[in-house]
CSV table of C-alpha atoms in Angstrom, one decimal:
chain,number,residue,atom,x,y,z
A,24,LEU,CA,25.1,48.0,77.1
A,25,GLY,CA,28.3,47.1,78.9
A,26,ALA,CA,30.0,48.2,82.1
A,27,PRO,CA,30.8,51.9,82.7
A,28,THR,CA,34.4,52.9,82.1
A,29,ASN,CA,36.6,56.0,82.1
A,30,PRO,CA,35.0,57.8,85.1
A,31,THR,CA,36.1,61.4,84.7
A,32,LEU,CA,35.7,63.9,87.5
A,33,VAL,CA,35.8,67.6,86.4
A,34,GLU,CA,35.9,69.9,89.4
A,35,GLY,CA,35.0,73.6,89.3
A,36,VAL,CA,32.7,73.4,86.3
A,37,LEU,CA,30.2,75.6,88.1
A,38,ALA,CA,31.9,78.8,89.3
A,39,SER,CA,28.7,79.7,91.2
A,40,GLY,CA,28.6,76.3,92.8
A,41,GLY,CA,25.7,74.1,93.7
A,42,GLY,CA,24.7,71.8,90.8
A,43,ALA,CA,20.9,71.4,90.5
A,44,ASP,CA,20.2,69.2,87.4
A,45,VAL,CA,21.7,67.9,84.2
A,46,ALA,CA,20.2,66.9,80.9
A,47,VAL,CA,21.5,65.2,77.7
A,48,GLY,CA,20.2,66.0,74.2
A,49,LEU,CA,21.0,67.2,70.7
A,50,GLY,CA,22.9,70.4,70.9
A,51,PRO,CA,23.3,73.5,68.6
A,52,ASN,CA,26.1,71.8,66.6
A,53,GLY,CA,24.1,68.6,66.1
A,54,THR,CA,26.0,66.5,68.6
A,55,GLU,CA,25.0,65.0,71.9
A,56,THR,CA,25.3,67.8,74.5
A,57,TYR,CA,25.4,67.9,78.3
A,58,VAL,CA,23.6,70.8,79.9
A,59,VAL,CA,24.1,71.6,83.6
A,60,ALA,CA,21.9,74.0,85.6
A,61,SER,CA,23.2,75.4,88.9
A,62,ALA,CA,21.3,76.3,92.0
A,63,LYS,CA,22.3,79.9,91.4
A,64,GLY,CA,20.3,80.2,88.2
A,65,THR,CA,23.2,79.6,85.7
A,66,VAL,CA,23.6,77.2,82.8
A,67,THR,CA,26.7,75.7,81.2
A,68,TYR,CA,27.0,73.1,78.5
A,69,SER,CA,29.5,70.7,76.9
A,70,GLN,CA,29.3,69.5,73.3
A,71,ASP,CA,32.4,67.2,73.5
A,72,ALA,CA,31.4,64.7,76.2
A,73,GLY,CA,32.5,66.9,79.0
A,74,ALA,CA,36.0,67.7,77.8
A,75,SER,CA,35.3,71.4,77.7
A,76,TRP,CA,32.4,73.6,79.0
A,77,SER,CA,30.9,76.9,78.0
A,78,PRO,CA,31.1,79.9,80.2
A,79,GLU,CA,28.2,80.0,82.7
A,80,LEU,CA,25.3,82.0,81.6
A,81,SER,CA,22.9,83.6,84.1
A,82,VAL,CA,19.4,82.8,82.8
A,83,GLN,CA,17.5,84.8,85.5
A,84,ASN,CA,18.1,86.9,88.5
A,85,ALA,CA,19.7,84.5,90.9
A,86,THR,CA,18.4,86.4,93.9
A,87,LEU,CA,14.8,85.7,92.9
A,88,ASN,CA,14.9,82.1,91.6
A,89,ALA,CA,17.3,79.2,91.5
A,90,ALA,CA,17.4,76.7,88.6
A,91,ARG,CA,15.9,73.4,89.6
A,92,ARG,CA,15.3,71.3,86.5
A,93,VAL,CA,16.5,71.3,82.9
A,94,ALA,CA,15.4,69.0,80.1
A,95,ARG,CA,15.6,68.6,76.3
A,96,PHE,CA,12.1,68.8,74.7
A,97,ALA,CA,11.6,68.0,71.0
A,98,ASP,CA,11.7,71.7,70.0
A,99,ARG,CA,13.8,73.4,72.7
A,100,TRP,CA,15.7,73.2,76.0
A,101,VAL,CA,13.5,74.0,79.0
A,102,LEU,CA,14.7,75.3,82.3
A,103,VAL,CA,12.4,75.5,85.4
A,104,SER,CA,13.3,77.7,88.3
A,105,ALA,CA,11.9,78.2,91.8
A,106,ASN,CA,13.1,79.4,95.1
A,107,GLY,CA,10.4,79.8,97.6
A,108,GLY,CA,8.4,81.9,95.1
A,109,ALA,CA,6.5,81.5,91.9
A,110,VAL,CA,7.8,79.0,89.5
A,111,GLN,CA,9.4,80.3,86.3
A,112,VAL,CA,10.0,78.6,83.0
A,113,HIS,CA,12.7,79.7,80.4
A,114,SER,CA,13.6,78.0,77.1
A,115,SER,CA,16.3,78.1,74.5
A,116,THR,CA,17.1,76.6,71.1
A,117,ASP,CA,20.8,77.5,71.1
A,118,LEU,CA,21.6,77.4,74.8
A,119,THR,CA,22.8,81.0,74.5
A,120,SER,CA,19.6,83.0,74.3
A,121,TRP,CA,16.9,82.2,76.8
A,122,THR,CA,13.3,83.3,76.6
A,123,GLN,CA,11.1,83.6,79.7
A,124,GLU,CA,7.9,81.6,79.0
A,125,THR,CA,6.1,82.5,82.3
A,126,VAL,CA,6.0,85.5,84.6
A,127,ALA,CA,5.3,85.2,88.3
A,128,SER,CA,1.5,85.5,88.0
A,129,ASP,CA,1.0,82.9,85.2
A,130,ILE,CA,1.2,79.7,87.2
A,131,THR,CA,0.0,81.0,90.6
A,132,THR,CA,-3.2,82.4,89.1
A,133,THR,CA,-4.8,78.9,89.0
A,134,CYS,CA,-3.3,77.3,92.0
A,135,GLY,CA,-2.7,80.3,94.3
A,136,PHE,CA,0.1,80.8,96.8
A,137,ASN,CA,0.4,77.1,97.7
A,138,ALA,CA,1.8,76.4,94.3
A,139,ARG,CA,4.9,78.3,95.3
A,140,TRP,CA,7.7,76.0,96.4
A,141,TYR,CA,11.5,75.6,96.5
A,142,GLY,CA,11.8,73.3,93.5
A,143,PRO,CA,9.8,71.3,90.9
A,144,SER,CA,10.0,67.5,91.3
A,145,SER,CA,10.8,66.8,87.7
A,146,LEU,CA,10.4,68.0,84.1
A,147,VAL,CA,9.2,65.6,81.4
A,148,GLU,CA,7.7,65.8,78.0
A,149,VAL,CA,4.7,63.7,76.8
A,150,ASP,CA,3.6,63.1,73.3
A,151,ALA,CA,-0.1,63.6,73.8
A,152,GLY,CA,-1.5,61.2,71.2
A,153,GLY,CA,0.1,62.8,68.2
A,154,VAL,CA,-0.9,66.3,69.3
A,155,ALA,CA,1.8,68.9,70.1
A,156,PRO,CA,4.2,67.5,72.8
A,157,THR,CA,3.2,68.7,76.2
A,158,GLY,CA,5.5,69.4,79.2
A,159,PHE,CA,4.8,68.5,82.8
A,160,PHE,CA,6.4,69.1,86.1
A,161,GLY,CA,5.1,68.7,89.7
A,162,SER,CA,5.7,71.0,92.6
A,163,SER,CA,4.2,71.9,95.9
A,164,TYR,CA,4.3,74.0,99.0
A,165,SER,CA,1.7,72.3,101.1
A,166,ALA,CA,-0.2,70.2,98.6
A,167,GLY,CA,0.2,68.5,95.2
A,168,TYR,CA,0.2,70.4,92.0
A,169,LEU,CA,1.0,69.6,88.4
A,170,PHE,CA,2.3,72.3,86.0
A,171,TYR,CA,1.6,71.6,82.4
A,172,GLU,CA,2.1,73.2,79.0
A,173,SER,CA,-1.5,74.1,78.1
A,174,ALA,CA,-0.4,75.5,74.7
A,175,PRO,CA,3.0,75.8,73.0
A,176,GLN,CA,5.3,77.7,75.5
A,177,SER,CA,2.3,78.6,77.7
A,178,TRP,CA,2.1,77.0,81.1
A,179,ALA,CA,-0.7,76.5,83.6
A,180,CYS,CA,-1.3,74.8,87.0
A,181,ARG,CA,-3.8,72.5,88.5
A,182,PRO,CA,-4.1,70.7,91.8
A,183,VAL,CA,-3.8,66.9,91.7
A,184,GLY,CA,-3.9,66.2,95.4
A,185,THR,CA,-0.6,64.3,95.4
A,186,LYS,CA,2.9,65.7,95.9
A,187,PHE,CA,5.4,64.0,93.7
A,188,ASN,CA,9.1,63.6,94.3
A,189,ASP,CA,9.8,62.7,90.6
A,190,LEU,CA,7.9,62.2,87.4
A,191,VAL,CA,8.7,60.2,84.2
A,192,THR,CA,6.7,59.3,81.1
A,193,SER,CA,6.5,56.0,79.3
A,194,GLY,CA,4.2,55.0,76.5
A,195,GLY,CA,2.2,58.2,76.8
A,196,ALA,CA,1.5,57.6,80.5
A,197,ILE,CA,2.9,59.8,83.3
A,198,ILE,CA,4.4,57.9,86.3
A,199,GLY,CA,4.8,59.8,89.6
A,200,ILE,CA,6.5,58.7,92.7
A,201,ASN,CA,6.4,60.0,96.3
A,202,ASP,CA,6.7,58.9,99.9
A,203,SER,CA,3.5,56.9,99.6
A,204,GLY,CA,4.2,54.9,96.5
A,205,ILE,CA,3.8,54.9,92.7
A,206,TYR,CA,1.1,56.7,90.7
A,207,ARG,CA,0.1,56.5,87.1
A,208,SER,CA,-1.9,58.8,84.8
A,209,ASN,CA,-3.3,57.7,81.4
A,210,ASP,CA,-5.1,61.0,80.7
A,211,GLY,CA,-2.3,63.5,80.4
A,212,GLY,CA,-2.0,64.2,84.1
A,213,VAL,CA,-5.7,65.0,84.7
A,214,SER,CA,-6.0,62.2,87.2
A,215,PHE,CA,-3.5,59.8,88.9
A,216,SER,CA,-4.2,56.3,90.3
A,217,GLN,CA,-1.9,54.7,92.9
A,218,LEU,CA,-0.6,51.3,92.1
A,219,THR,CA,-1.6,48.7,94.7
A,220,GLY,CA,-1.7,45.0,95.4
A,221,ALA,CA,0.3,42.7,93.2
A,222,SER,CA,1.3,45.7,90.9
A,223,VAL,CA,4.0,46.8,93.4
A,224,PRO,CA,6.3,45.2,95.9
A,225,ALA,CA,4.9,44.9,99.4
A,226,ASP,CA,7.9,46.6,101.0
A,227,LEU,CA,8.0,49.7,98.8
A,228,PRO,CA,9.7,52.5,100.8
A,229,ALA,CA,9.5,56.3,100.3
A,230,LEU,CA,10.6,56.8,96.7
A,231,THR,CA,12.8,59.7,95.5
A,232,THR,CA,14.1,59.0,92.0
A,233,ALA,CA,12.7,57.6,88.8
A,234,ALA,CA,14.3,56.9,85.4
A,235,VAL,CA,12.9,55.6,82.1
A,236,ASP,CA,14.1,54.0,78.9
A,237,GLY,CA,11.3,53.1,76.5
A,238,ASP,CA,9.0,50.6,78.3
A,239,ILE,CA,11.4,50.2,81.2
A,240,VAL,CA,10.8,52.3,84.3
A,241,TRP,CA,13.1,52.3,87.3
A,242,VAL,CA,12.3,53.8,90.7
A,243,SER,CA,14.5,54.1,93.8
A,244,GLY,CA,14.1,55.1,97.3
A,245,ASN,CA,15.3,54.9,100.9
A,246,ASP,CA,18.0,52.4,101.9
A,247,GLY,CA,19.2,52.1,98.2
A,248,TYR,CA,15.9,50.4,97.2
A,249,ILE,CA,15.4,49.8,93.5
A,250,ALA,CA,12.4,48.5,91.7
A,251,LYS,CA,11.8,48.0,87.9
A,252,SER,CA,8.9,47.9,85.5
A,253,THR,CA,9.0,46.5,82.0
A,254,ASP,CA,5.4,47.4,81.0
A,255,GLN,CA,5.5,51.2,81.0
A,256,GLY,CA,5.0,51.5,84.7
A,257,GLN,CA,2.0,49.3,85.1
A,258,THR,CA,3.6,46.8,87.4
A,259,PHE,CA,6.9,46.8,89.4
A,260,VAL,CA,9.2,44.2,90.9
A,261,LYS,CA,11.8,44.7,93.6
A,262,LEU,CA,15.5,44.3,92.5
A,263,TRP,CA,17.7,45.6,95.2
A,264,SER,CA,18.1,47.3,98.6
A,265,GLY,CA,20.7,47.9,101.2
A,266,ALA,CA,19.6,44.7,102.9
A,267,SER,CA,20.9,42.8,99.8
A,268,TYR,CA,24.4,43.4,101.1
A,269,SER,CA,25.9,41.0,103.7
A,270,PRO,CA,26.2,42.5,106.2
A,271,ALA,CA,23.3,44.8,105.4
A,272,LEU,CA,24.2,48.4,104.6
A,273,SER,CA,22.3,51.6,105.4
A,274,LEU,CA,22.2,53.4,102.1
A,275,GLU,CA,20.9,56.8,101.0
A,276,PRO,CA,18.5,56.7,98.0
A,277,PRO,CA,20.2,56.5,94.6
A,278,VAL,CA,20.6,60.0,93.1
A,279,PHE,CA,21.7,59.0,89.6
A,280,ILE,CA,20.2,56.4,87.3
A,281,GLY,CA,20.9,56.2,83.6
A,282,GLY,CA,21.3,53.9,80.7
A,283,ASN,CA,19.4,51.2,78.9
A,284,ASP,CA,18.5,47.9,80.5
A,285,SER,CA,22.1,48.1,81.9
A,286,ILE,CA,21.7,50.7,84.6
A,287,THR,CA,24.4,52.7,86.4
A,288,LEU,CA,23.7,54.5,89.5
A,289,THR,CA,25.4,56.3,92.4
A,290,LEU,CA,24.6,55.4,95.9
A,291,ALA,CA,25.6,57.2,99.1
A,292,GLY,CA,26.1,54.9,102.0
A,293,ASN,CA,28.3,53.7,104.8
A,294,GLY,CA,31.4,53.8,102.6
A,295,GLY,CA,30.6,57.0,100.8
A,296,PRO,CA,29.1,57.4,97.4
A,297,ARG,CA,29.7,54.5,94.9
A,298,ILE,CA,28.9,53.7,91.3
A,299,GLN,CA,27.0,50.5,90.9
A,300,TYR,CA,25.8,48.9,87.7
A,301,THR,CA,24.1,45.9,86.4
A,302,GLN,CA,24.6,44.0,83.1
A,303,ASP,CA,21.8,41.5,83.6
A,304,ALA,CA,18.7,43.8,84.0
A,305,GLY,CA,19.2,44.2,87.7
A,306,VAL,CA,19.7,40.6,88.8
A,307,THR,CA,23.2,41.2,90.0
A,308,TRP,CA,25.2,44.4,90.6
A,309,ALA,CA,28.9,45.3,90.5
A,310,THR,CA,30.7,48.3,91.9
A,311,LEU,CA,33.1,50.8,90.2
A,312,ASP,CA,35.1,52.4,92.9
A,313,ASP,CA,36.9,55.7,92.6
A,314,LEU,CA,38.2,57.6,95.6
A,315,ALA,CA,37.8,61.1,94.2
A,316,ILE,CA,34.2,60.3,93.1
A,317,ASN,CA,33.4,58.8,96.4
A,318,GLN,CA,34.3,62.0,98.2
A,319,LYS,CA,31.6,63.9,96.4
A,320,SER,CA,27.9,64.2,97.0
A,321,TRP,CA,25.9,63.7,93.8
A,322,ARG,CA,22.5,65.2,93.1
A,323,ARG,CA,21.2,64.4,89.6
A,324,GLY,CA,22.2,62.5,86.5
A,325,ALA,CA,21.3,61.8,82.9
A,326,SER,CA,22.2,59.3,80.2
A,327,GLY,CA,23.1,59.7,76.6
A,328,THR,CA,23.7,57.2,73.8
A,329,ASP,CA,26.8,55.7,75.2
A,330,SER,CA,27.7,57.9,78.1
A,331,MET,CA,26.4,59.2,81.4
A,332,VAL,CA,26.8,62.5,83.3
A,333,ALA,CA,26.0,63.5,86.9
A,334,VAL,CA,26.3,66.8,88.7
A,335,SER,CA,27.3,67.3,92.4
A,336,THR,CA,25.9,69.4,95.1
A,337,THR,CA,28.9,71.7,94.8
A,338,ASP,CA,30.7,72.5,91.5
A,339,ASP,CA,31.6,69.2,90.0
A,340,VAL,CA,30.6,67.1,87.0
A,341,LEU,CA,31.1,63.4,86.6
A,342,THR,CA,31.1,61.7,83.1
A,343,LEU,CA,31.2,58.0,82.3
A,344,THR,CA,31.6,56.1,79.1
A,345,VAL,CA,29.4,53.1,78.8
A,346,ALA,CA,31.1,50.3,76.9
A,347,SER,CA,29.2,48.5,74.2
A,348,GLY,CA,28.1,45.1,75.1
A,349,PRO,CA,28.3,42.1,72.7
A,350,VAL,CA,26.3,42.5,69.5
A,351,ALA,CA,24.7,39.5,67.9
A,352,PRO,CA,26.0,38.7,64.4
A,353,GLY,CA,23.7,39.2,61.4
A,354,THR,CA,22.0,36.6,59.3
A,355,PRO,CA,23.8,34.4,56.8
A,356,THR,CA,23.7,35.5,53.1
A,357,GLY,CA,23.8,33.8,49.8
A,358,VAL,CA,22.1,30.7,51.0
A,359,ALA,CA,21.8,27.9,48.4
A,360,ALA,CA,20.8,24.3,48.5
A,361,ALA,CA,21.5,21.5,45.9
A,362,ALA,CA,19.4,18.4,46.1
A,363,GLY,CA,21.1,15.0,46.2
A,364,ASN,CA,20.1,11.4,46.2
A,365,THR,CA,19.8,11.0,50.0
A,366,GLN,CA,20.9,14.4,51.2
A,367,ALA,CA,21.1,18.1,50.2
A,368,THR,CA,24.1,20.3,50.1
A,369,VAL,CA,23.6,23.7,51.6
A,370,SER,CA,26.0,26.6,51.2
A,371,TRP,CA,26.1,30.2,52.5
A,372,SER,CA,28.2,33.2,53.4
A,373,ALA,CA,28.8,33.6,57.1
A,374,PRO,CA,27.7,36.9,58.7
A,375,GLY,CA,30.3,39.5,59.8
A,376,SER,CA,31.8,39.0,63.2
A,377,ASP,CA,30.9,41.2,66.1
């Protein structure tokens, strides 16, 4: 991938205000779709890369639960809500009609009152060894819990003893991050083991955000800290922190990470939020400045095929186009060789230019 271009700020997308989360996936018309959930329990979506947005739809009683996470699963869109009470899950296949998959007693039956919280940490889908895909999200009030899809569109809860700030999945494993470090589960979230020793950087701070693309896992935390794994979250190396600047900057944790091995993120720091990106797998970073964007506070982001989208803590949405990087030419065709006395003559048709 190349550098991000065409940053577009759309203000007032959420009439109710307070963006909570954003997801990218295949929409009702078969095109890549952005779905934004608000903190007031509404959903709006765009099927034209953010040029236009649907009217906001209230998925549940906003006075009871606020939308916290939205994601595209293989068979449906899933919305998780919580606001100091029992967690609720809704789903939709057309983004217009939403079905409630849980009621207040479903999830708290197993974990009790402590499973109630103000927001799930994340929402991911795992292909459990060829069986039906299973969804996971973590949440807590005073301890660590994992909510999981025990059967299609049926959710349950179990304590895992660790509160996660974010969860991602890579290669069938679930990677969780929190203030203490990085954890990994190879058994569908039944148990988690913390990465220690040479598997993680020695100066790992409290971690807040994780992102994944295939085998690549990115984590970020306080002071703009960024670490990367290329082996499905088994080992991590440090790439960046606020101390990398000269003079050093005090940065908030990145709130948006997206893209392939070329990552774009938004950092909040001394000079206000900024868009930073790398085109060499995190070795060096560049900044894309935009005054209007810098004046906003961004909460969550997601990446598509060649675009990225983020939602602010108020009522704004940011979209970015990711320019295509150089593409290697194909192989020569029509190769032929004619033997000579002391040398051979080789001919071929050159590949198409990139």
